[in-house]
Tab-separated table of C-alpha atoms and ligand atoms in Angstrom:
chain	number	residue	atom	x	y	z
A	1	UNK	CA	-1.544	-12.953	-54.976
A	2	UNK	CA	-4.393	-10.878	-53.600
A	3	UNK	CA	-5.069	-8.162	-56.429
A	4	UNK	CA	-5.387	-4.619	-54.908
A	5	UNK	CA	-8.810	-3.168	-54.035
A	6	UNK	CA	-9.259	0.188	-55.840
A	7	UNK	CA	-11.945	2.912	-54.523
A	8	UNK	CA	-12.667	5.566	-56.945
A	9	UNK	CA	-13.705	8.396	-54.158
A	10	UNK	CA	-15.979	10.971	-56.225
A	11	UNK	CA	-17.842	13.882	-53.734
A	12	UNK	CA	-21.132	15.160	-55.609
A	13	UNK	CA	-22.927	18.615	-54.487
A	14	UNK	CA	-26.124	19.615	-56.777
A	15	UNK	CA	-24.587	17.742	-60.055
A	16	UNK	CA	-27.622	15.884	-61.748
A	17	UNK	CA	-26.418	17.692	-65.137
A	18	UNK	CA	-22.727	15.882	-64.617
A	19	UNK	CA	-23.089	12.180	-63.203
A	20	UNK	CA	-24.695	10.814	-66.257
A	21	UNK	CA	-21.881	11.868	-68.485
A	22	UNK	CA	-18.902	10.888	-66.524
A	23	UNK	CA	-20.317	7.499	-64.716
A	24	UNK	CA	-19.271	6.174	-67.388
A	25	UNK	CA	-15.901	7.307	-67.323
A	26	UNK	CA	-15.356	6.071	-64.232
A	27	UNK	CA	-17.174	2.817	-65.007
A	28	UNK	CA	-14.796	2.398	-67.995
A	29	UNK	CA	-11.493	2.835	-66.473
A	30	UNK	CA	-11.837	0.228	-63.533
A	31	UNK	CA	-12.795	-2.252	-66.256
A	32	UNK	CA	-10.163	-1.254	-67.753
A	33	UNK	CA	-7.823	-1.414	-64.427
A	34	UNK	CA	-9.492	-4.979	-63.749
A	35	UNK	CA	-8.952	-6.297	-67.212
A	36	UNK	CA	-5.416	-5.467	-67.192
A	37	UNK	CA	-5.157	-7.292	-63.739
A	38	UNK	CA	-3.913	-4.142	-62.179
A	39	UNK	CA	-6.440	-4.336	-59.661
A	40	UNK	CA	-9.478	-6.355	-58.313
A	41	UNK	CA	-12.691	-6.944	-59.648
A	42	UNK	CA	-13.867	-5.758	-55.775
A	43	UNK	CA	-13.185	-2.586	-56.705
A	44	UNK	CA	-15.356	0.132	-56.634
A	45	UNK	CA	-16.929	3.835	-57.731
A	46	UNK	CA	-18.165	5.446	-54.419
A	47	UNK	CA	-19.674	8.340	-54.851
A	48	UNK	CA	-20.552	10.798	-52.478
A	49	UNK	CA	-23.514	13.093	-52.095
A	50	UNK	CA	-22.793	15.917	-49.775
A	51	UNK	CA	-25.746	16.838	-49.318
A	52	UNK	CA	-27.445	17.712	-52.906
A	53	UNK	CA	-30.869	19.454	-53.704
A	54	UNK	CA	-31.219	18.100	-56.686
A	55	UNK	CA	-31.690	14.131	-57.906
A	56	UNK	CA	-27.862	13.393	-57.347
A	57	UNK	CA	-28.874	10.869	-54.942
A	58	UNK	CA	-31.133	9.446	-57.135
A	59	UNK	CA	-28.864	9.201	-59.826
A	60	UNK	CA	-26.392	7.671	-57.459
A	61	UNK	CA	-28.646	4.655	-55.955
A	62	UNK	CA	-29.719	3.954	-59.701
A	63	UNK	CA	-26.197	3.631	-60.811
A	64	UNK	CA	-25.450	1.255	-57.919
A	65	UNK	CA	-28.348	-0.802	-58.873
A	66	UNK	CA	-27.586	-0.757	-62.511
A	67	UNK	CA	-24.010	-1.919	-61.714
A	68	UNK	CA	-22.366	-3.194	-58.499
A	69	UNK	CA	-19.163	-1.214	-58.875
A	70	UNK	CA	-20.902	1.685	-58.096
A	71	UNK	CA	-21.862	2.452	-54.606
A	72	UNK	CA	-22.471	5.648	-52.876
A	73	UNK	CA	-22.910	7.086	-49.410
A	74	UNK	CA	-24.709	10.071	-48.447
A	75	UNK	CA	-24.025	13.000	-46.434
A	76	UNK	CA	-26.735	14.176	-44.118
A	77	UNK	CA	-26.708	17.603	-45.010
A	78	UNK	CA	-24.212	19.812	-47.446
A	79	UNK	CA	-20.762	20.063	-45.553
A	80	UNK	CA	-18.533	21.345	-48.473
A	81	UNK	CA	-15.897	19.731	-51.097
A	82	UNK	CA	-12.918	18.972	-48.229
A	83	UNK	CA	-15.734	17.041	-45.881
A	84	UNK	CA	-17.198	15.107	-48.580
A	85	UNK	CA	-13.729	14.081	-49.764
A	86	UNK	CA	-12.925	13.275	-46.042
A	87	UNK	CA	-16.077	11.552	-45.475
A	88	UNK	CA	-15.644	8.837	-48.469
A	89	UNK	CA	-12.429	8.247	-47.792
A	90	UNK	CA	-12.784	7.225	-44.653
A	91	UNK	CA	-15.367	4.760	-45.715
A	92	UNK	CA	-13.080	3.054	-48.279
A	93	UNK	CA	-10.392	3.114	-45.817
A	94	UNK	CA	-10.786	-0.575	-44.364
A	95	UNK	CA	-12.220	-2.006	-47.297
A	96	UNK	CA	-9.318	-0.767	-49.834
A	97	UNK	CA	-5.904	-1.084	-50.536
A	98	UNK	CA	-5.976	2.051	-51.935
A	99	UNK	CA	-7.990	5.068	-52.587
A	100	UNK	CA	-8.043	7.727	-55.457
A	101	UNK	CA	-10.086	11.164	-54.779
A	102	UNK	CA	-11.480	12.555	-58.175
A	103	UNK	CA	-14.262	15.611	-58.419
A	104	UNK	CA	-17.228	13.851	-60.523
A	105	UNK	CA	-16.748	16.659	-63.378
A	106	UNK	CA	-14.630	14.972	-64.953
A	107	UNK	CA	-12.108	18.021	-65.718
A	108	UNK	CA	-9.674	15.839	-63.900
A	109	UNK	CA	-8.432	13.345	-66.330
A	110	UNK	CA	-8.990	9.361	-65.169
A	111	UNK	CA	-6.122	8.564	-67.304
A	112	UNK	CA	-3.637	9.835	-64.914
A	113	UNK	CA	-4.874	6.499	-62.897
A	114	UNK	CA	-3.098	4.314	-64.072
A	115	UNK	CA	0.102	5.974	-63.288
A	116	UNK	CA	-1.098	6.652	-59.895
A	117	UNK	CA	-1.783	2.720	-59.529
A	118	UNK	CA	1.535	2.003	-61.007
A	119	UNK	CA	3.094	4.114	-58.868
A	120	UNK	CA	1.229	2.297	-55.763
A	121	UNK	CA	2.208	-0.993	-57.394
A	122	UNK	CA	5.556	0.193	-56.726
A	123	UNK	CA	5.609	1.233	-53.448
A	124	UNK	CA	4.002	4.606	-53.073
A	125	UNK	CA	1.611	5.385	-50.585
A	126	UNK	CA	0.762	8.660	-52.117
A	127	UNK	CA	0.491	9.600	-55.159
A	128	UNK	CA	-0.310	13.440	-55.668
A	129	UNK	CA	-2.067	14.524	-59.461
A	130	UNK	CA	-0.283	17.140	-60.726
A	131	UNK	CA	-2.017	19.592	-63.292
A	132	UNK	CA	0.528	19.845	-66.308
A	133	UNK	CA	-1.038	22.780	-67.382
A	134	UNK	CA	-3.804	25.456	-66.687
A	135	UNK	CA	-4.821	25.976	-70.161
A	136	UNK	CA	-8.450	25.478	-69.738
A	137	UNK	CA	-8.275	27.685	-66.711
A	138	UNK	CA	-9.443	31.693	-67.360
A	139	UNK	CA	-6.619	34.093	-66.770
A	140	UNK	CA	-7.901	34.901	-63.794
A	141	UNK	CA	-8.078	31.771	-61.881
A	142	UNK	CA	-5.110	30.785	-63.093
A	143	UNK	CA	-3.052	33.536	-62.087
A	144	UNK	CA	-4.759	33.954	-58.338
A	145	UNK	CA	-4.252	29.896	-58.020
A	146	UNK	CA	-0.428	29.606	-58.971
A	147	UNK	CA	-0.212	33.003	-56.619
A	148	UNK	CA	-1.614	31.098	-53.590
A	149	UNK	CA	0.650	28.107	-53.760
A	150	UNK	CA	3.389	30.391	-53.999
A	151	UNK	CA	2.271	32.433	-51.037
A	152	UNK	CA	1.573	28.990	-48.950
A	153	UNK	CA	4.555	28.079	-49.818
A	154	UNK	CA	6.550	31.399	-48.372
A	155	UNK	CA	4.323	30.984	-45.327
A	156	UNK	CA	5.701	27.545	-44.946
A	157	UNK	CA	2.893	25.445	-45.799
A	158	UNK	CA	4.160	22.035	-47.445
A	159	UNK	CA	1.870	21.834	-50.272
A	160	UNK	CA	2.588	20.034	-53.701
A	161	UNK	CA	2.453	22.688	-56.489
A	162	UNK	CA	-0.759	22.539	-58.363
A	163	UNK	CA	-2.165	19.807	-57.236
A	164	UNK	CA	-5.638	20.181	-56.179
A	165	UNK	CA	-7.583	16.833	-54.421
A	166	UNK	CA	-7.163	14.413	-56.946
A	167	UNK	CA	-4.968	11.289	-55.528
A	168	UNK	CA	-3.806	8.131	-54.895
A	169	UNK	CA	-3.859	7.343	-51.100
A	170	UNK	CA	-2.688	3.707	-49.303
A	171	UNK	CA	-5.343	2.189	-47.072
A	172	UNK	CA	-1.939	2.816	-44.775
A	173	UNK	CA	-1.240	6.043	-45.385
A	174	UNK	CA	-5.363	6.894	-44.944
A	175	UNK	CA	-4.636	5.267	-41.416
A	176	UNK	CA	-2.423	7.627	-40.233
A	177	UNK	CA	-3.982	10.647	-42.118
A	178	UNK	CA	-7.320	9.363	-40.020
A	179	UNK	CA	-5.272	10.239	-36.788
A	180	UNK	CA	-5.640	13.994	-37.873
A	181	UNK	CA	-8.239	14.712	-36.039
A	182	UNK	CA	-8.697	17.905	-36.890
A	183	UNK	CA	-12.316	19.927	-38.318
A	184	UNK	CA	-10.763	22.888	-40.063
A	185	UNK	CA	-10.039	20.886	-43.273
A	186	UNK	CA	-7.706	21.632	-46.045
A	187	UNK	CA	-6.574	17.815	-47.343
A	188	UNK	CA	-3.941	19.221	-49.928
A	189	UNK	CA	-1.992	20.591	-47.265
A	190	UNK	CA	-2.555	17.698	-44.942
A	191	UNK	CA	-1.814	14.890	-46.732
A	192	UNK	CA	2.191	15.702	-47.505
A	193	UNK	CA	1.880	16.254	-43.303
A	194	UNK	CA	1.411	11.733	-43.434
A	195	UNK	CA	4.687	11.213	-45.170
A	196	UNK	CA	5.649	7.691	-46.239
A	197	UNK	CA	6.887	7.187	-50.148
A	198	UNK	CA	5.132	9.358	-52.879
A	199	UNK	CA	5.406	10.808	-56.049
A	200	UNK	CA	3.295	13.060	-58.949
A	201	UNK	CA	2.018	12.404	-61.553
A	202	UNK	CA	0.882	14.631	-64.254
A	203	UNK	CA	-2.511	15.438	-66.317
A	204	UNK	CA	-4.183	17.819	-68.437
A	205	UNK	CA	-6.957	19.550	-66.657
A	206	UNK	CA	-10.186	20.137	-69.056
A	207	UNK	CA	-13.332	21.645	-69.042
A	208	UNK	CA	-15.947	20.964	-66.870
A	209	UNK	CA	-18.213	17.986	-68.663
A	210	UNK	CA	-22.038	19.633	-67.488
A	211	UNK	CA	-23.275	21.473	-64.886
A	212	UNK	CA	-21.709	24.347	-62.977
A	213	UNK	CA	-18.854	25.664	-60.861
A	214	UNK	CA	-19.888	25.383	-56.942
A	215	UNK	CA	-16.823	26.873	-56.212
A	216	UNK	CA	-17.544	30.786	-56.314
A	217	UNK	CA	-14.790	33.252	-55.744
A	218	UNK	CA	-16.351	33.837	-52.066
A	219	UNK	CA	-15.757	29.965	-51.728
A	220	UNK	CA	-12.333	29.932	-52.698
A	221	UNK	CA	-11.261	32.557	-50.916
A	222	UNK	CA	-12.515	30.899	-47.773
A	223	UNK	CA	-10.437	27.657	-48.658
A	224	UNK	CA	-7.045	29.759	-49.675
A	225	UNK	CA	-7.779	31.461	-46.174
A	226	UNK	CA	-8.681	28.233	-43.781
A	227	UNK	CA	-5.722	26.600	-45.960
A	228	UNK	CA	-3.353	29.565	-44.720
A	229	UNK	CA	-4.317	29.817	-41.177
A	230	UNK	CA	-4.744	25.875	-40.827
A	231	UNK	CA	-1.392	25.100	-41.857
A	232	UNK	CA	0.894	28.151	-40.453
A	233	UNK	CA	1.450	30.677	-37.649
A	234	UNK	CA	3.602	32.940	-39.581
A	235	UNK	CA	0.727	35.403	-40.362
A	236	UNK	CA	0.813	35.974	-36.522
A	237	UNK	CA	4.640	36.155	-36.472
A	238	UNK	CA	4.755	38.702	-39.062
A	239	UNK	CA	2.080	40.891	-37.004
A	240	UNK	CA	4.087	40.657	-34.229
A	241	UNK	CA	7.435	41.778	-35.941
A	242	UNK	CA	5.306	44.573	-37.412
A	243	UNK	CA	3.967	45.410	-34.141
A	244	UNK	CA	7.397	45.817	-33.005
A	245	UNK	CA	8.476	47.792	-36.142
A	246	UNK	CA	5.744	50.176	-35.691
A	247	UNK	CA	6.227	50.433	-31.596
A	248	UNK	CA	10.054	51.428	-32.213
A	249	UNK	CA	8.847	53.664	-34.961
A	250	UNK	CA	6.824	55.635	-32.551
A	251	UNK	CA	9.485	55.564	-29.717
A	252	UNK	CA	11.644	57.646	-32.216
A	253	UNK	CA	8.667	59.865	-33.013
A	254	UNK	CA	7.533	60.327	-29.222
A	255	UNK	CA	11.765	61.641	-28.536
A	256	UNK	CA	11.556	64.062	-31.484
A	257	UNK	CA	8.214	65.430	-30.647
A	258	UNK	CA	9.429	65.786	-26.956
A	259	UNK	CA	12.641	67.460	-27.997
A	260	UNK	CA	10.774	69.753	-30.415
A	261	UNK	CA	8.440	70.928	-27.590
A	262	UNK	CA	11.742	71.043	-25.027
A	263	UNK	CA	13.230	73.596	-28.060
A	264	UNK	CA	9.734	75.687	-28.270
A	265	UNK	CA	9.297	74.923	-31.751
A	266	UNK	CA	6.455	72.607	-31.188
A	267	UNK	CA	3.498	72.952	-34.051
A	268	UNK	CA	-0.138	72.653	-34.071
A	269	UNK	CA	0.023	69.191	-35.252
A	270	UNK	CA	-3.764	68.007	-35.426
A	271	UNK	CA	-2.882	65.858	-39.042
A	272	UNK	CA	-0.003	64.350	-38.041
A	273	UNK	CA	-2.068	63.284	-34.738
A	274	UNK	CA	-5.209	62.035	-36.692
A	275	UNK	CA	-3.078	60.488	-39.027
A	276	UNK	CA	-0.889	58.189	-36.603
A	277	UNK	CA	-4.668	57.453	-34.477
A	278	UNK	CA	-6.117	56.164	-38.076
A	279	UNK	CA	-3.218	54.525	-38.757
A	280	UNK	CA	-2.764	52.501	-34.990
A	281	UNK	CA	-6.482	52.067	-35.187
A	282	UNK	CA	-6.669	50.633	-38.697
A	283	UNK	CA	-3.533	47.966	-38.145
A	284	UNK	CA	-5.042	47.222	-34.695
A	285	UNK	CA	-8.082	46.049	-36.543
A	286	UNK	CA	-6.390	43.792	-39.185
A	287	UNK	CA	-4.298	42.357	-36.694
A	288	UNK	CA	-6.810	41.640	-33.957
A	289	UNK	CA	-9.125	40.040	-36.902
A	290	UNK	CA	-6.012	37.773	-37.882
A	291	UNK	CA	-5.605	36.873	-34.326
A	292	UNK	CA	-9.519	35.950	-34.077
A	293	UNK	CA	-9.793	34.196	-37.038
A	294	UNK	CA	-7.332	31.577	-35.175
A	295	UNK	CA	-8.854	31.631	-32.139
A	296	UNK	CA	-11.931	30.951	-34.115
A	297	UNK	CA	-10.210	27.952	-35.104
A	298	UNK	CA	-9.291	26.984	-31.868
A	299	UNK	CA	-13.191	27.323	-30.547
A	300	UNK	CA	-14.008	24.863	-33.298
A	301	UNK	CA	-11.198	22.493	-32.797
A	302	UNK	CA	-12.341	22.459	-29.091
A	303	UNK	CA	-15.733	21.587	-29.853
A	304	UNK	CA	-14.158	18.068	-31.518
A	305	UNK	CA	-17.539	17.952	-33.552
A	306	UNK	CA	-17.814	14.873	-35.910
A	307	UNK	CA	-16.976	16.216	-39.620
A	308	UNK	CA	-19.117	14.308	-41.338
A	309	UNK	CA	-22.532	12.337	-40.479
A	310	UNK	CA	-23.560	9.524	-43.110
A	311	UNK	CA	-27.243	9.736	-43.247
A	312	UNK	CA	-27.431	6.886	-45.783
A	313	UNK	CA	-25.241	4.112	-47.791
A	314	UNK	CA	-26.897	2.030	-51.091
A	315	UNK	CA	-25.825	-1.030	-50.052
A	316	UNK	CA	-27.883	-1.011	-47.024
A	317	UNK	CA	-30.847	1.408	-48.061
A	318	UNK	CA	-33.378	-0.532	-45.773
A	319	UNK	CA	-31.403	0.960	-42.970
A	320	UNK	CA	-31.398	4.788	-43.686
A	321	UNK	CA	-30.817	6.411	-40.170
A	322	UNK	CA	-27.726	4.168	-39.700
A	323	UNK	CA	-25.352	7.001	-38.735
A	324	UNK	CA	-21.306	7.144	-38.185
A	325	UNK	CA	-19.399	9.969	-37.749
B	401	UDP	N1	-18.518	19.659	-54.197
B	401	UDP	C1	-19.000	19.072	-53.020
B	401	UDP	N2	-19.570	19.895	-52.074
B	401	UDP	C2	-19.679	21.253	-52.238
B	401	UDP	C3	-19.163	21.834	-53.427
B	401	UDP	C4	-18.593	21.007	-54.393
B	401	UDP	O1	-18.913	17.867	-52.833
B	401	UDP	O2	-20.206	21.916	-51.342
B	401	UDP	C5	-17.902	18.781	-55.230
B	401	UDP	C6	-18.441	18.951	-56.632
B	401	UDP	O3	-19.583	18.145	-56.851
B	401	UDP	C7	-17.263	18.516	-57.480
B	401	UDP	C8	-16.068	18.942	-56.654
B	401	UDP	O4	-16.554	19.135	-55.321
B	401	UDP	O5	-17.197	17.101	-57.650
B	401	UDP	C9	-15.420	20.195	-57.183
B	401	UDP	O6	-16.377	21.214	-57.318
B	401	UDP	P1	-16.475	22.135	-58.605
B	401	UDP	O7	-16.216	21.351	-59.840
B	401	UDP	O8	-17.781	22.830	-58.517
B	401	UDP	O9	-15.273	23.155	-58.354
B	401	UDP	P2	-14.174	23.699	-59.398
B	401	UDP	O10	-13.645	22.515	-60.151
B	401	UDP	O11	-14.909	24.654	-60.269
B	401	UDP	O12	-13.125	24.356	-58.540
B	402	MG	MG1	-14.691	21.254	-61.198
């Protein structure tokens, strides 16, 4: 039988400090995979550079030289974390059986692999890593994080609890998910959209190996927003309850001011006025920036613009401008 063709998928922004210390790590644990026959010895590493500064690129093309089960693609310009991911797995996605997704900091643990292959092995076409814990996590992170899930969750968002973008996808299920057309990424709440057979499995997160966070809080928040409004209406729905709320509010306050004036008892009321124009003013605000930030959305989805452009590959450096989107 045919053993199954593994692709490690690894996005890279800016992190010379990091690759040296956990190639290796990858390295090792698809020789390990291959030596226990659990998959083929076509597998690979691919990394991806999204775009990096520094000598990521480099680093990649000398670890593909120094050992063919590393390969790497490059991004033509920075795109962010969700792209990159995108981006390399649709490159392994007709030259796999399966595909795992794993940040190259190596705070993910590679050991959970071999559950996630096992899991494959039996049938799953998904296979979602689940942090066991957020001990390494400050208090802070950890407490906004396990917040959002909860809140995509109320908002209706299918998302798997604490499970950020490391898994196991199918070559199948990668099919479908390439149907999804759309540029306003957030994978973790895509993915579960694919269906088909999956399960978790569990790791310890740890520290960072080198290098730094590129995920600063003004990053985050723009993924826990993008993930919100890409993935559910009901922020509108609940504007337009409280809309009505506040509309039949103010029908009860327009009768008792008009029946205080019919009675001759009306008051100077110049803070009660300002008060009710701040008020109308400030929730028309919020509400017409929620509103925009979807029909934002909607200009970009229009504009169908390719989400990634591959500006190179190392197994065919000779041919750098070879773009696909
Ligand atoms: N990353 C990327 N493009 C970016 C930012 C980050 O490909 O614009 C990669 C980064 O190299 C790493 C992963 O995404 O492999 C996660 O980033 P990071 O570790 O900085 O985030 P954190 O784990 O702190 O949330
Ligand atoms: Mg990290």
């Amino acid at each position: 039988m045919r053993k199954t063709v593994l692709y490690i998928v690894v996005p890279c922004y800016n992190e010379e400090e990091v690759l040296p210390v956990t190639c290796d790590l990858f390295l090792g644990k698809l020789n390990q995979l291959i030596g226990e026959g659990k998959i083929g010895d076509d597998s690979r590493v691919l990394y991806v550079d999204d775009g990096s500064r520094d000598r990521t690129w480099a680093i990649i093309c000398d670890l593909a030289r120094r050992d063919p089960h590393f390969m790497g693609i490059q991004q033509s310009r920075n795109r962010g974390h969700q792209n990159a991911v995108l981006a390399g797995l649709m490159e392994a996605m007709d030259r796999c059986d399966a595909a795992i997704s794993i940040d190259c900091d190596g705070q993910d643990d590679v050991n959970a692999m071999d559950g996630m292959i096992d899991a494959y092995h039996d049938g799953c076409e998904i296979v979602y890593g689940v942090r066991a814990s957020r001990d390494t996590d400050t208090f802070f992170k950890r407490f906004t994080a396990e917040g959002y899930y909860k809140l995509l969750a109320f908002m209706g968002a299918d998302v798997v609890f604490n499970h950020a973008d490391y898994r196991l996808m199918s070559s199948r299920a990668l099919r479908e998910f390439s149907k999804f057309k759309e540029v306003n990424l957030f994978l973790r709440g895509m993915v579960p959209l694919v269906g088909f057979k999956s399960t978790c499995v569990s790791y310890d997160r740890r520290e960072r190996q080198a290098g730094k966070s590129h995920y600063p809080l003004s990053k985050m928040l723009k993924l826990a927003f993008d993930g919100i409004t890409s993935l559910s209406v009901k922020p509108i729905r609940m504007i337009t309850v409280t809309g009505l709320i506040i509309f039949l509010l103010s029908l009860i306050g327009i009768l008792w001011s008009v029946i205080t004036a019919l009675c001759g008892r009306s008051v100077p009321g110049w803070a009660s006025t300002a008060c009710i124009v701040f008020l109308m003013g400030g929730l028309q605000a919020l509400f017409m920036g929620v509103i925009g930030e979807y029909i934002g959305k909607i200009y970009l989805e229009t504009k169908g613009r390719p989400r990634y452009i591959i500006s190179a590959r190392t197994e065919d450096e000779e041919k750098p401008d070879d773009d696909r989107t």
